[in-house]
Amino acid sequence: MVLAKDSKLGQNTPYIEWNIYTEPMMINGEVWVLYPLVEHGVVRDVFGVVLNDSRNLIRTYLISSETEYYYEFKGKMSAALEQLGKPKTEQLSYNRGMMAKVRCTDEEICGIDEVVITVPRPRKFETFVPKNVAIVSHENPLECLNFHDCFDWNIGGGGDPKPKDHQYPCKKVSDKLNNPKVTPKINELKNNAKLNGEKGFKIKANGEPSAMIDGGEGSHSVNMGDMSGYEGVYHNHPVNGTPMFSVQDIEGFLYLALLQGVGNYGNAYSGMIGADHCPSCPGNYKYHHYIMQF
């Protein structure tokens, strides 16, 4: 899934710098990757993305400053961010294995800019209460996972107090997907998931879907265009692709949430449908239907 250039954020809008990240860390069966949260050109916080041990739930956190090595990570990310902004091509080597390839100017040609921070020691992260939540279900996204089991409320210093009662997180999105204008398009994506190509559509706040957007035969992406005025997006992955949200899908979802404006981030949601060949399944396909809800 690709957002158009028209959807760029303002210069001073907080954003996740996806080109700077730690190597994946396995902690209690979960996969963690840390990124810098940047505002006004500086690293403001350390942002964590977690894939649970069952590989069916994505969570995001702000890492508490009381976590061991928090300032070490933040310092290295700040140094890497400064280097990424320099208009030249060179490689920098930092202690403990962090590598940086800095950005090029428009006139130069270079590879993908990235910084990977190696993590040689086991980590335990203290976190704030999640700032956004991705709830996904393999078979039916309208049957949400047990919300009581979604989080380990391991609150770090400065975190919000543990809530007394969890709220059911999926009702708002499930109501939108039961819209008779939206359901046929979801079924079209399900059928397309058996083929070699991606399609997608957008959904406005009033539930009105856009026309279906075709990525083309054999495509592994679909350009969704300008997302202004939309709060939901849906697409399929081709049968020869990975039936799970990609990094680009998650990045696009976070941008979509920011486009909703302050106080309305929770309106954003993103859906994906994939299919696998399955001789023992009805129709010889097993479908994977995921939803991310902010």
mmCIF file of C-alpha atoms in Angstrom:
data_model
loop_
_atom_site.group_PDB
_atom_site.id
_atom_site.type_symbol
_atom_site.label_atom_id
_atom_site.label_comp_id
_atom_site.label_asym_id
_atom_site.label_seq_id
_atom_site.Cartn_x
_atom_site.Cartn_y
_atom_site.Cartn_z
ATOM 1 C CA MET A 1 0.000 0.000 0.000
ATOM 2 C CA VAL A 2 1.424 3.406 -0.995
ATOM 3 C CA LEU A 3 0.222 6.867 -0.008
ATOM 4 C CA ALA A 4 0.495 9.632 -2.587
ATOM 5 C CA LYS A 5 2.853 12.560 -2.168
ATOM 6 C CA ASP A 6 -0.176 14.749 -1.508
ATOM 7 C CA SER A 7 -0.426 13.044 1.873
ATOM 8 C CA LYS A 8 2.931 14.328 3.171
ATOM 9 C CA LEU A 9 2.969 15.677 6.687
ATOM 10 C CA GLY A 10 4.015 19.127 7.797
ATOM 11 C CA GLN A 11 7.683 19.672 8.607
ATOM 12 C CA ASN A 12 7.114 19.943 12.354
ATOM 13 C CA THR A 13 4.621 17.084 12.648
ATOM 14 C CA PRO A 14 5.899 14.246 14.890
ATOM 15 C CA TYR A 15 6.764 11.172 12.827
ATOM 16 C CA ILE A 16 8.512 7.822 13.033
ATOM 17 C CA GLU A 17 11.854 7.760 11.184
ATOM 18 C CA TRP A 18 11.605 4.301 9.614
ATOM 19 C CA ASN A 19 15.139 4.472 8.193
ATOM 20 C CA ILE A 20 16.600 4.243 11.711
ATOM 21 C CA TYR A 21 15.851 1.108 13.697
ATOM 22 C CA THR A 22 17.295 -1.590 15.905
ATOM 23 C CA GLU A 23 17.823 -5.106 14.708
ATOM 24 C CA PRO A 24 14.841 -7.348 15.575
ATOM 25 C CA MET A 25 14.946 -8.540 19.186
ATOM 26 C CA MET A 26 13.278 -11.705 20.481
ATOM 27 C CA ILE A 27 11.916 -11.127 24.004
ATOM 28 C CA ASN A 28 9.694 -13.787 25.597
ATOM 29 C CA GLY A 29 8.731 -15.046 22.158
ATOM 30 C CA GLU A 30 7.789 -11.564 20.910
ATOM 31 C CA VAL A 31 9.669 -9.666 18.201
ATOM 32 C CA TRP A 32 10.617 -6.075 19.082
ATOM 33 C CA VAL A 33 12.000 -3.358 16.796
ATOM 34 C CA LEU A 34 12.714 0.159 18.078
ATOM 35 C CA TYR A 35 12.498 3.380 16.031
ATOM 36 C CA PRO A 36 13.039 7.071 16.857
ATOM 37 C CA LEU A 37 10.023 9.360 17.216
ATOM 38 C CA VAL A 38 11.151 12.658 15.673
ATOM 39 C CA GLU A 39 9.747 16.148 16.220
ATOM 40 C CA HIS A 40 11.224 19.488 15.104
ATOM 41 C CA GLY A 41 14.232 17.652 13.699
ATOM 42 C CA VAL A 42 15.287 15.911 16.932
ATOM 43 C CA VAL A 43 14.614 12.510 18.484
ATOM 44 C CA ARG A 44 11.879 13.047 21.079
ATOM 45 C CA ASP A 45 11.159 9.456 22.158
ATOM 46 C CA VAL A 46 11.981 5.822 21.442
ATOM 47 C CA PHE A 47 9.091 4.037 19.733
ATOM 48 C CA GLY A 48 8.641 0.252 19.888
ATOM 49 C CA VAL A 49 6.775 -2.020 17.465
ATOM 50 C CA VAL A 50 5.994 -5.506 18.808
ATOM 51 C CA LEU A 51 4.796 -8.659 17.034
ATOM 52 C CA ASN A 52 3.417 -11.129 19.579
ATOM 53 C CA ASP A 53 4.526 -14.746 19.935
ATOM 54 C CA SER A 54 1.479 -16.015 18.013
ATOM 55 C CA ARG A 55 2.315 -13.625 15.135
ATOM 56 C CA ASN A 56 -1.273 -12.363 14.981
ATOM 57 C CA LEU A 57 -1.146 -9.138 17.005
ATOM 58 C CA ILE A 58 0.883 -5.965 16.490
ATOM 59 C CA ARG A 59 1.310 -3.470 19.317
ATOM 60 C CA THR A 60 3.135 -0.156 19.527
ATOM 61 C CA TYR A 61 4.589 1.544 22.575
ATOM 62 C CA LEU A 62 6.582 4.523 23.712
ATOM 63 C CA ILE A 63 9.544 3.175 25.674
ATOM 64 C CA SER A 64 9.913 4.559 29.204
ATOM 65 C CA SER A 65 13.026 6.590 29.963
ATOM 66 C CA GLU A 66 13.542 4.349 33.011
ATOM 67 C CA THR A 67 14.302 1.386 30.760
ATOM 68 C CA GLU A 68 17.928 0.249 30.846
ATOM 69 C CA TYR A 69 19.871 1.543 27.825
ATOM 70 C CA TYR A 70 17.038 3.960 26.883
ATOM 71 C CA TYR A 71 19.417 6.925 26.670
ATOM 72 C CA GLU A 72 22.019 4.853 24.858
ATOM 73 C CA PHE A 73 19.482 4.013 22.151
ATOM 74 C CA LYS A 74 18.179 7.587 22.015
ATOM 75 C CA GLY A 75 21.697 9.000 21.743
ATOM 76 C CA LYS A 76 22.650 6.696 18.897
ATOM 77 C CA MET A 77 19.394 7.407 17.111
ATOM 78 C CA SER A 78 20.019 11.154 17.458
ATOM 79 C CA ALA A 79 23.507 10.785 15.986
ATOM 80 C CA ALA A 80 22.150 8.677 13.146
ATOM 81 C CA LEU A 81 19.359 11.185 12.442
ATOM 82 C CA GLU A 82 21.916 13.972 12.131
ATOM 83 C CA GLN A 83 23.964 11.933 9.659
ATOM 84 C CA LEU A 84 20.923 11.006 7.590
ATOM 85 C CA GLY A 85 20.278 14.676 6.952
ATOM 86 C CA LYS A 86 23.713 15.391 5.478
ATOM 87 C CA PRO A 87 23.804 15.731 1.648
ATOM 88 C CA LYS A 88 26.704 13.361 1.016
ATOM 89 C CA THR A 89 27.369 9.669 0.646
ATOM 90 C CA GLU A 90 29.536 7.953 3.216
ATOM 91 C CA GLN A 91 29.304 5.153 5.727
ATOM 92 C CA LEU A 92 29.756 5.724 9.441
ATOM 93 C CA SER A 93 30.586 3.075 12.013
ATOM 94 C CA TYR A 94 29.618 3.525 15.645
ATOM 95 C CA ASN A 95 30.437 1.455 18.694
ATOM 96 C CA ARG A 96 28.389 -1.703 19.218
ATOM 97 C CA GLY A 97 27.796 -2.194 15.529
ATOM 98 C CA MET A 98 25.495 0.648 14.482
ATOM 99 C CA MET A 99 25.912 1.412 10.788
ATOM 100 C CA ALA A 100 24.669 4.462 8.910
ATOM 101 C CA LYS A 101 24.533 5.244 5.208
ATOM 102 C CA VAL A 102 23.631 8.911 4.968
ATOM 103 C CA ARG A 103 21.251 10.494 2.481
ATOM 104 C CA CYS A 104 22.323 11.669 -0.961
ATOM 105 C CA THR A 105 21.400 14.901 -2.694
ATOM 106 C CA ASP A 106 18.924 14.835 -5.569
ATOM 107 C CA GLU A 107 21.808 14.857 -8.051
ATOM 108 C CA GLU A 108 23.455 11.770 -6.571
ATOM 109 C CA ILE A 109 22.488 8.151 -6.911
ATOM 110 C CA CYS A 110 22.763 5.891 -3.890
ATOM 111 C CA GLY A 111 21.111 2.944 -2.184
ATOM 112 C CA ILE A 112 18.487 2.854 0.539
ATOM 113 C CA ASP A 113 19.392 5.030 3.501
ATOM 114 C CA GLU A 114 19.159 3.226 6.787
ATOM 115 C CA VAL A 115 20.649 2.854 10.214
ATOM 116 C CA VAL A 116 20.552 -0.514 11.938
ATOM 117 C CA ILE A 117 21.414 -0.570 15.643
ATOM 118 C CA THR A 118 22.637 -3.964 16.823
ATOM 119 C CA VAL A 119 21.492 -5.249 20.198
ATOM 120 C CA PRO A 120 24.019 -7.737 21.636
ATOM 121 C CA ARG A 121 22.449 -8.058 25.100
ATOM 122 C CA PRO A 122 18.988 -9.311 26.167
ATOM 123 C CA ARG A 123 16.532 -6.512 26.805
ATOM 124 C CA LYS A 124 13.504 -5.948 28.996
ATOM 125 C CA PHE A 125 11.510 -2.854 28.084
ATOM 126 C CA GLU A 126 9.357 -0.834 30.434
ATOM 127 C CA THR A 127 6.627 0.873 28.409
ATOM 128 C CA PHE A 128 3.874 3.423 28.585
ATOM 129 C CA VAL A 129 0.310 2.308 27.955
ATOM 130 C CA PRO A 130 0.104 1.676 24.170
ATOM 131 C CA LYS A 131 -0.537 4.816 22.138
ATOM 132 C CA ASN A 132 -2.161 2.831 19.365
ATOM 133 C CA VAL A 133 -3.257 -0.743 18.995
ATOM 134 C CA ALA A 134 -3.403 -3.083 16.046
ATOM 135 C CA ILE A 135 -6.037 -5.764 16.585
ATOM 136 C CA VAL A 136 -5.935 -8.580 14.036
ATOM 137 C CA SER A 137 -7.761 -11.874 13.661
ATOM 138 C CA HIS A 138 -6.864 -14.608 11.175
ATOM 139 C CA GLU A 139 -10.284 -15.841 10.131
ATOM 140 C CA ASN A 140 -12.808 -13.102 10.856
ATOM 141 C CA PRO A 141 -11.703 -9.590 11.820
ATOM 142 C CA LEU A 142 -15.159 -8.831 13.186
ATOM 143 C CA GLU A 143 -14.566 -11.451 15.880
ATOM 144 C CA CYS A 144 -11.929 -9.478 17.755
ATOM 145 C CA LEU A 145 -9.377 -11.040 20.025
ATOM 146 C CA ASN A 146 -10.080 -11.057 23.745
ATOM 147 C CA PHE A 147 -9.067 -7.536 24.664
ATOM 148 C CA HIS A 148 -8.154 -8.616 28.189
ATOM 149 C CA ASP A 149 -5.389 -10.758 26.686
ATOM 150 C CA CYS A 150 -4.031 -8.130 24.321
ATOM 151 C CA PHE A 151 -1.609 -6.399 26.655
ATOM 152 C CA ASP A 152 0.872 -7.034 29.401
ATOM 153 C CA TRP A 153 0.304 -3.788 31.301
ATOM 154 C CA ASN A 154 3.942 -3.427 32.318
ATOM 155 C CA ILE A 155 3.872 0.276 33.103
ATOM 156 C CA GLY A 156 7.130 2.202 33.170
ATOM 157 C CA GLY A 157 7.850 5.387 35.046
ATOM 158 C CA GLY A 158 5.636 8.230 33.869
ATOM 159 C CA GLY A 159 3.109 5.901 32.266
ATOM 160 C CA ASP A 160 -0.616 6.349 32.582
ATOM 161 C CA PRO A 161 -2.345 4.443 35.400
ATOM 162 C CA LYS A 162 -3.670 0.997 34.599
ATOM 163 C CA PRO A 163 -7.328 1.327 33.588
ATOM 164 C CA LYS A 164 -9.893 -0.518 35.679
ATOM 165 C CA ASP A 165 -11.953 -1.696 32.723
ATOM 166 C CA HIS A 166 -10.898 -2.484 29.169
ATOM 167 C CA GLN A 167 -12.999 -1.139 26.358
ATOM 168 C CA TYR A 168 -14.070 -3.305 23.431
ATOM 169 C CA PRO A 169 -11.845 -1.917 20.664
ATOM 170 C CA CYS A 170 -13.435 -3.198 17.476
ATOM 171 C CA LYS A 171 -17.095 -2.200 17.537
ATOM 172 C CA LYS A 172 -16.621 1.064 15.653
ATOM 173 C CA VAL A 173 -14.720 -0.591 12.813
ATOM 174 C CA SER A 174 -16.971 -3.661 12.667
ATOM 175 C CA ASP A 175 -19.985 -1.378 12.274
ATOM 176 C CA LYS A 176 -18.296 0.354 9.339
ATOM 177 C CA LEU A 177 -17.388 -2.935 7.642
ATOM 178 C CA ASN A 178 -20.959 -4.169 7.895
ATOM 179 C CA ASN A 179 -21.943 -1.219 5.695
ATOM 180 C CA PRO A 180 -23.727 -2.695 2.624
ATOM 181 C CA LYS A 181 -21.645 -0.405 0.385
ATOM 182 C CA VAL A 182 -18.378 -1.716 1.832
ATOM 183 C CA THR A 183 -19.086 -5.454 2.127
ATOM 184 C CA PRO A 184 -19.173 -6.135 -1.658
ATOM 185 C CA LYS A 185 -15.782 -4.458 -2.088
ATOM 186 C CA ILE A 186 -14.287 -6.579 0.704
ATOM 187 C CA ASN A 187 -15.635 -9.669 -1.068
ATOM 188 C CA GLU A 188 -14.029 -8.454 -4.306
ATOM 189 C CA LEU A 189 -10.675 -8.169 -2.520
ATOM 190 C CA LYS A 190 -11.144 -11.686 -1.145
ATOM 191 C CA ASN A 191 -11.594 -13.020 -4.673
ATOM 192 C CA ASN A 192 -8.623 -11.000 -5.911
ATOM 193 C CA ALA A 193 -6.419 -12.430 -3.132
ATOM 194 C CA LYS A 194 -6.419 -15.727 -5.069
ATOM 195 C CA LEU A 195 -4.835 -13.968 -8.063
ATOM 196 C CA ASN A 196 -1.468 -12.356 -8.818
ATOM 197 C CA GLY A 197 -2.046 -8.678 -8.138
ATOM 198 C CA GLU A 198 -3.209 -6.140 -5.578
ATOM 199 C CA LYS A 199 -6.331 -4.006 -5.414
ATOM 200 C CA GLY A 200 -7.566 -1.592 -2.785
ATOM 201 C CA PHE A 201 -10.138 1.024 -1.864
ATOM 202 C CA LYS A 202 -10.581 3.861 0.630
ATOM 203 C CA ILE A 203 -13.454 4.612 3.001
ATOM 204 C CA LYS A 204 -14.655 8.066 4.063
ATOM 205 C CA ALA A 205 -15.860 8.959 7.552
ATOM 206 C CA ASN A 206 -19.480 8.690 6.384
ATOM 207 C CA GLY A 207 -18.865 5.113 5.208
ATOM 208 C CA GLU A 208 -18.766 5.960 1.499
ATOM 209 C CA PRO A 209 -16.130 3.815 -0.257
ATOM 210 C CA SER A 210 -14.017 4.958 -3.166
ATOM 211 C CA ALA A 211 -13.872 3.166 -6.484
ATOM 212 C CA MET A 212 -11.706 0.047 -6.527
ATOM 213 C CA ILE A 213 -8.069 0.877 -7.327
ATOM 214 C CA ASP A 214 -6.223 -1.760 -9.368
ATOM 215 C CA GLY A 215 -2.488 -2.171 -8.843
ATOM 216 C CA GLY A 216 -2.227 -4.244 -12.015
ATOM 217 C CA GLU A 217 -1.469 -7.847 -12.906
ATOM 218 C CA GLY A 218 1.432 -9.244 -10.884
ATOM 219 C CA SER A 219 1.616 -6.172 -8.642
ATOM 220 C CA HIS A 220 2.734 -6.278 -5.013
ATOM 221 C CA SER A 221 1.538 -2.759 -4.221
ATOM 222 C CA VAL A 222 -1.346 -0.443 -5.005
ATOM 223 C CA ASN A 223 -1.127 3.358 -4.968
ATOM 224 C CA MET A 224 -4.061 4.597 -2.902
ATOM 225 C CA GLY A 225 -3.603 8.221 -3.964
ATOM 226 C CA ASP A 226 -4.470 11.218 -1.820
ATOM 227 C CA MET A 227 -5.917 10.018 1.509
ATOM 228 C CA SER A 228 -7.324 13.405 2.530
ATOM 229 C CA GLY A 229 -10.914 13.000 3.710
ATOM 230 C CA TYR A 230 -10.609 9.247 4.258
ATOM 231 C CA GLU A 231 -10.249 7.374 7.536
ATOM 232 C CA GLY A 232 -10.109 3.755 6.348
ATOM 233 C CA VAL A 233 -8.217 1.825 3.695
ATOM 234 C CA TYR A 234 -8.449 -1.789 2.515
ATOM 235 C CA HIS A 235 -6.328 -3.852 0.123
ATOM 236 C CA ASN A 236 -5.403 -7.432 -0.700
ATOM 237 C CA HIS A 237 -2.070 -9.170 -1.022
ATOM 238 C CA PRO A 238 -1.630 -11.502 -4.017
ATOM 239 C CA VAL A 239 -1.643 -15.260 -3.570
ATOM 240 C CA ASN A 240 2.123 -15.391 -4.143
ATOM 241 C CA GLY A 241 2.722 -12.662 -1.544
ATOM 242 C CA THR A 242 2.910 -12.684 2.250
ATOM 243 C CA PRO A 243 -0.568 -12.816 3.867
ATOM 244 C CA MET A 244 0.324 -10.277 6.559
ATOM 245 C CA PHE A 245 0.707 -6.503 6.861
ATOM 246 C CA SER A 246 4.015 -5.330 5.413
ATOM 247 C CA VAL A 247 6.237 -2.637 6.900
ATOM 248 C CA GLN A 248 4.950 -0.262 4.207
ATOM 249 C CA ASP A 249 1.355 -1.099 5.177
ATOM 250 C CA ILE A 250 2.043 -0.240 8.818
ATOM 251 C CA GLU A 251 3.846 2.967 7.878
ATOM 252 C CA GLY A 252 0.937 3.999 5.634
ATOM 253 C CA PHE A 253 -1.521 3.232 8.428
ATOM 254 C CA LEU A 254 0.356 5.468 10.885
ATOM 255 C CA TYR A 255 0.393 8.308 8.345
ATOM 256 C CA LEU A 256 -3.332 7.809 7.800
ATOM 257 C CA ALA A 257 -3.892 8.141 11.559
ATOM 258 C CA LEU A 258 -1.893 11.377 11.666
ATOM 259 C CA LEU A 259 -3.925 12.753 8.766
ATOM 260 C CA GLN A 260 -7.060 12.465 10.924
ATOM 261 C CA GLY A 261 -5.826 15.360 13.062
ATOM 262 C CA VAL A 262 -5.342 15.835 16.783
ATOM 263 C CA GLY A 263 -7.997 14.060 18.820
ATOM 264 C CA ASN A 264 -9.212 11.936 15.900
ATOM 265 C CA TYR A 265 -6.373 9.410 15.544
ATOM 266 C CA GLY A 266 -8.685 6.637 16.740
ATOM 267 C CA ASN A 267 -10.792 6.970 13.588
ATOM 268 C CA ALA A 268 -8.075 5.419 11.413
ATOM 269 C CA TYR A 269 -8.153 1.771 10.400
ATOM 270 C CA SER A 270 -6.603 -0.428 7.734
ATOM 271 C CA GLY A 271 -7.626 -3.841 6.420
ATOM 272 C CA MET A 272 -5.759 -6.492 4.459
ATOM 273 C CA ILE A 273 -6.892 -9.797 2.926
ATOM 274 C CA GLY A 274 -4.521 -12.569 1.842
ATOM 275 C CA ALA A 275 -4.954 -16.155 0.685
ATOM 276 C CA ASP A 276 -2.922 -19.375 0.769
ATOM 277 C CA HIS A 277 -3.370 -22.533 -1.276
ATOM 278 C CA CYS A 278 -4.983 -25.128 1.012
ATOM 279 C CA PRO A 279 -6.131 -28.446 -0.544
ATOM 280 C CA SER A 280 -8.127 -29.359 2.576
ATOM 281 C CA CYS A 281 -9.933 -25.984 2.791
ATOM 282 C CA PRO A 282 -13.240 -25.075 1.110
ATOM 283 C CA GLY A 283 -12.453 -23.883 -2.401
ATOM 284 C CA ASN A 284 -8.786 -24.925 -1.894
ATOM 285 C CA TYR A 285 -7.875 -21.589 -0.285
ATOM 286 C CA LYS A 286 -7.368 -20.398 3.281
ATOM 287 C CA TYR A 287 -8.046 -16.699 3.780
ATOM 288 C CA HIS A 288 -6.319 -14.305 6.185
ATOM 289 C CA HIS A 289 -8.300 -11.183 7.020
ATOM 290 C CA TYR A 290 -6.576 -8.567 9.180
ATOM 291 C CA ILE A 291 -7.557 -5.181 10.559
ATOM 292 C CA MET A 292 -5.384 -2.551 12.227
ATOM 293 C CA GLN A 293 -7.275 -0.077 14.369
ATOM 294 C CA PHE A 294 -5.623 2.973 15.914
#
